[in-house]
Amino acid sequence: LTYTVPHKVDYKMEQVLKHVKQVLPKIVCYLNIDKKMPSYQQIVSAACLRFISKLIQYGHIMDNLKDSSIFSAHLKRGQSFHVRCTAIQLLALFIKNESSERDLNTILSLIEFDQSPFIRCYAAQQLYKLPLFTKHQDCFLNNLHLVERLWRLLNEHQDFNLRCCLAQLYYTLYGRTTPTCVPTNNCA
């Protein structure tokens, strides 16, 4: 069976919200069931997180329910590797769309303190694949604290792959020039 969508679909917002209200409890139920009886690599949880992210992205979840804590909760150790990678990817997308400094600090803390080298590199890769801002874009996330933290992470870690990912992130955000948020010294 294949499902086809007609070319001219005229949905009313009330109908869409009604369908979301019916589907969202089922998604949460599947998410909870996958915690009690885990599927292989908790693939059901990863799919539920992706679905919730799509609902947030397309505006089907109201503003008061837009919260990244569901993604942050799945970043912790003890979750499946696949679920953690999905949560990192979705949190990076959430940071890009919502410009959340708290979530950015969550991912940077993950890069700094997580025990898995792959998870640390993957988190840095997701940040440079979905850049928070561009070199000349004015964004409140572009601040001196972020520059110093990235520079410190870049110089502290001994892991070569992580340093390469952090260098790519720094280059993606700031390029070869001095970041605009860094005060200039007038030493001539």
CSV table of C-alpha atoms in Angstrom, one decimal:
chain,number,residue,atom,x,y,z
A,1,LEU,CA,0.0,0.0,0.0
A,2,THR,CA,1.2,3.5,-0.8
A,3,TYR,CA,-0.1,6.7,0.6
A,4,THR,CA,-0.5,9.6,-1.8
A,5,VAL,CA,-1.2,13.1,-0.9
A,6,PRO,CA,-3.3,15.2,-3.2
A,7,HIS,CA,-1.6,18.2,-4.7
A,8,LYS,CA,-4.0,20.8,-3.4
A,9,VAL,CA,-4.5,20.1,0.3
A,10,ASP,CA,-6.3,22.9,2.3
A,11,TYR,CA,-5.9,22.0,6.0
A,12,LYS,CA,-7.4,24.2,8.6
A,13,MET,CA,-5.3,24.8,11.7
A,14,GLU,CA,-8.0,23.5,14.0
A,15,GLN,CA,-8.0,20.2,12.2
A,16,VAL,CA,-4.2,19.9,12.3
A,17,LEU,CA,-4.1,20.7,16.0
A,18,LYS,CA,-6.9,18.1,16.6
A,19,HIS,CA,-4.7,15.5,14.9
A,20,VAL,CA,-1.6,16.6,16.9
A,21,LYS,CA,-3.6,16.3,20.1
A,22,GLN,CA,-4.5,12.7,19.2
A,23,VAL,CA,-1.0,11.7,18.0
A,24,LEU,CA,1.2,13.3,20.7
A,25,PRO,CA,0.0,11.1,23.6
A,26,LYS,CA,0.6,8.0,21.6
A,27,ILE,CA,4.1,9.2,20.8
A,28,VAL,CA,4.8,9.9,24.5
A,29,CYS,CA,3.4,6.4,25.3
A,30,TYR,CA,5.8,4.8,22.8
A,31,LEU,CA,8.6,6.8,24.2
A,32,ASN,CA,7.8,5.5,27.7
A,33,ILE,CA,7.2,1.9,26.6
A,34,ASP,CA,10.7,1.9,24.9
A,35,LYS,CA,12.2,2.8,28.3
A,36,LYS,CA,10.5,-0.1,30.0
A,37,MET,CA,11.0,-2.6,27.1
A,38,PRO,CA,13.8,-1.3,25.0
A,39,SER,CA,13.8,-2.0,21.3
A,40,TYR,CA,17.0,-2.7,19.4
A,41,GLN,CA,19.3,0.3,20.0
A,42,GLN,CA,16.1,2.1,21.3
A,43,ILE,CA,15.3,2.9,17.7
A,44,VAL,CA,11.6,3.7,18.7
A,45,SER,CA,12.8,6.4,21.1
A,46,ALA,CA,14.9,7.9,18.4
A,47,ALA,CA,12.0,8.0,16.0
A,48,CYS,CA,9.7,9.5,18.7
A,49,LEU,CA,12.3,12.3,19.3
A,50,ARG,CA,12.5,13.0,15.6
A,51,PHE,CA,8.7,13.2,15.4
A,52,ILE,CA,8.5,15.6,18.3
A,53,SER,CA,11.2,17.7,16.7
A,54,LYS,CA,9.3,17.9,13.5
A,55,LEU,CA,6.1,19.0,15.4
A,56,ILE,CA,8.1,21.8,17.0
A,57,GLN,CA,9.8,22.7,13.8
A,58,TYR,CA,6.6,23.1,11.9
A,59,GLY,CA,4.8,24.9,14.6
A,60,HIS,CA,2.3,22.3,15.6
A,61,ILE,CA,3.3,22.4,19.2
A,62,MET,CA,2.4,25.6,20.9
A,63,ASP,CA,5.0,28.0,22.2
A,64,ASN,CA,4.5,27.2,25.8
A,65,LEU,CA,5.3,23.5,25.1
A,66,LYS,CA,8.4,24.3,23.0
A,67,ASP,CA,11.1,23.0,25.3
A,68,SER,CA,14.3,21.3,24.6
A,69,SER,CA,14.4,19.4,27.9
A,70,ILE,CA,13.1,16.3,26.2
A,71,PHE,CA,16.2,16.3,24.0
A,72,SER,CA,18.6,17.2,26.8
A,73,ALA,CA,17.2,14.3,29.0
A,74,HIS,CA,18.2,11.8,26.3
A,75,LEU,CA,21.8,13.1,26.1
A,76,LYS,CA,22.8,11.5,29.4
A,77,ARG,CA,24.9,8.3,29.8
A,78,GLY,CA,22.8,5.2,30.1
A,79,GLN,CA,20.8,6.0,27.0
A,80,SER,CA,21.5,4.1,23.8
A,81,PHE,CA,24.3,5.4,21.6
A,82,HIS,CA,21.8,5.8,18.7
A,83,VAL,CA,19.4,7.8,21.0
A,84,ARG,CA,22.2,10.1,22.2
A,85,CYS,CA,23.3,10.9,18.7
A,86,THR,CA,19.7,11.6,17.7
A,87,ALA,CA,19.3,13.9,20.7
A,88,ILE,CA,22.5,15.8,19.9
A,89,GLN,CA,21.4,16.3,16.3
A,90,LEU,CA,18.0,17.5,17.3
A,91,LEU,CA,19.3,19.8,20.1
A,92,ALA,CA,21.7,21.4,17.6
A,93,LEU,CA,18.8,22.0,15.3
A,94,PHE,CA,16.8,23.4,18.2
A,95,ILE,CA,19.7,25.8,19.1
A,96,LYS,CA,19.9,26.9,15.4
A,97,ASN,CA,16.2,27.6,15.2
A,98,GLU,CA,15.5,29.0,18.7
A,99,SER,CA,18.9,30.5,19.6
A,100,SER,CA,19.0,29.0,23.1
A,101,GLU,CA,22.1,29.8,25.1
A,102,ARG,CA,21.2,27.2,27.8
A,103,ASP,CA,21.1,24.5,25.2
A,104,LEU,CA,24.3,25.6,23.6
A,105,ASN,CA,26.0,25.4,27.0
A,106,THR,CA,24.5,21.9,27.4
A,107,ILE,CA,26.2,20.7,24.2
A,108,LEU,CA,29.5,22.5,25.0
A,109,SER,CA,29.5,20.8,28.4
A,110,LEU,CA,28.9,17.5,26.6
A,111,ILE,CA,31.9,18.2,24.4
A,112,GLU,CA,34.0,19.1,27.4
A,113,PHE,CA,33.0,16.4,29.9
A,114,ASP,CA,31.5,13.3,28.2
A,115,GLN,CA,33.4,10.1,28.6
A,116,SER,CA,32.8,8.9,25.0
A,117,PRO,CA,35.2,10.4,22.5
A,118,PHE,CA,32.8,9.7,19.6
A,119,ILE,CA,30.0,11.5,21.3
A,120,ARG,CA,32.2,14.6,22.0
A,121,CYS,CA,33.3,14.7,18.3
A,122,TYR,CA,29.8,14.1,17.1
A,123,ALA,CA,28.4,17.0,19.1
A,124,ALA,CA,31.1,19.3,17.7
A,125,GLN,CA,30.3,18.1,14.2
A,126,GLN,CA,26.6,18.8,14.6
A,127,LEU,CA,27.4,22.3,15.7
A,128,TYR,CA,29.5,23.1,12.7
A,129,LYS,CA,27.1,21.4,10.3
A,130,LEU,CA,24.3,23.5,11.6
A,131,PRO,CA,26.2,26.8,12.4
A,132,LEU,CA,24.6,29.0,15.0
A,133,PHE,CA,25.5,32.1,13.1
A,134,THR,CA,27.7,33.2,10.3
A,135,LYS,CA,30.8,35.4,10.5
A,136,HIS,CA,29.0,38.7,9.8
A,137,GLN,CA,25.7,37.9,11.3
A,138,ASP,CA,24.7,39.7,14.5
A,139,CYS,CA,23.5,37.1,17.1
A,140,PHE,CA,23.4,37.3,20.8
A,141,LEU,CA,25.0,33.9,21.0
A,142,ASN,CA,28.1,35.5,19.4
A,143,ASN,CA,29.8,36.7,22.5
A,144,LEU,CA,33.2,36.8,24.2
A,145,HIS,CA,32.3,33.9,26.5
A,146,LEU,CA,31.6,31.6,23.6
A,147,VAL,CA,34.9,32.6,21.8
A,148,GLU,CA,36.9,32.0,25.0
A,149,ARG,CA,35.2,28.7,25.7
A,150,LEU,CA,35.8,27.3,22.2
A,151,TRP,CA,39.4,28.5,22.3
A,152,ARG,CA,40.0,26.9,25.7
A,153,LEU,CA,38.4,23.6,24.5
A,154,LEU,CA,40.5,23.7,21.3
A,155,ASN,CA,43.7,24.1,23.3
A,156,GLU,CA,43.0,21.8,26.2
A,157,HIS,CA,41.9,18.5,24.7
A,158,GLN,CA,44.5,15.9,23.7
A,159,ASP,CA,42.1,14.0,21.3
A,160,PHE,CA,43.2,14.9,17.8
A,161,ASN,CA,39.8,14.2,16.2
A,162,LEU,CA,38.1,16.4,18.7
A,163,ARG,CA,40.6,19.2,18.2
A,164,CYS,CA,40.0,19.0,14.4
A,165,CYS,CA,36.2,19.2,14.9
A,166,LEU,CA,36.5,22.1,17.3
A,167,ALA,CA,38.9,23.9,14.9
A,168,GLN,CA,36.3,23.4,12.1
A,169,LEU,CA,33.6,24.7,14.4
A,170,TYR,CA,35.6,27.8,15.2
A,171,TYR,CA,36.5,28.4,11.6
A,172,THR,CA,32.8,28.0,10.6
A,173,LEU,CA,31.7,30.5,13.1
A,174,TYR,CA,34.5,33.1,12.9
A,175,GLY,CA,36.6,32.3,9.9
A,176,ARG,CA,40.3,33.5,9.9
A,177,THR,CA,39.5,36.9,11.2
A,178,THR,CA,39.3,38.0,14.8
A,179,PRO,CA,35.7,37.6,16.1
A,180,THR,CA,33.7,40.8,16.1
A,181,CYS,CA,32.8,40.4,19.8
A,182,VAL,CA,36.5,40.3,20.9
A,183,PRO,CA,37.7,43.8,22.0
A,184,THR,CA,40.6,45.1,19.9
A,185,ASN,CA,43.8,46.2,21.5
A,186,ASN,CA,45.0,49.6,20.2
A,187,CYS,CA,48.7,48.7,20.4
A,188,ALA,CA,50.4,50.4,17.5
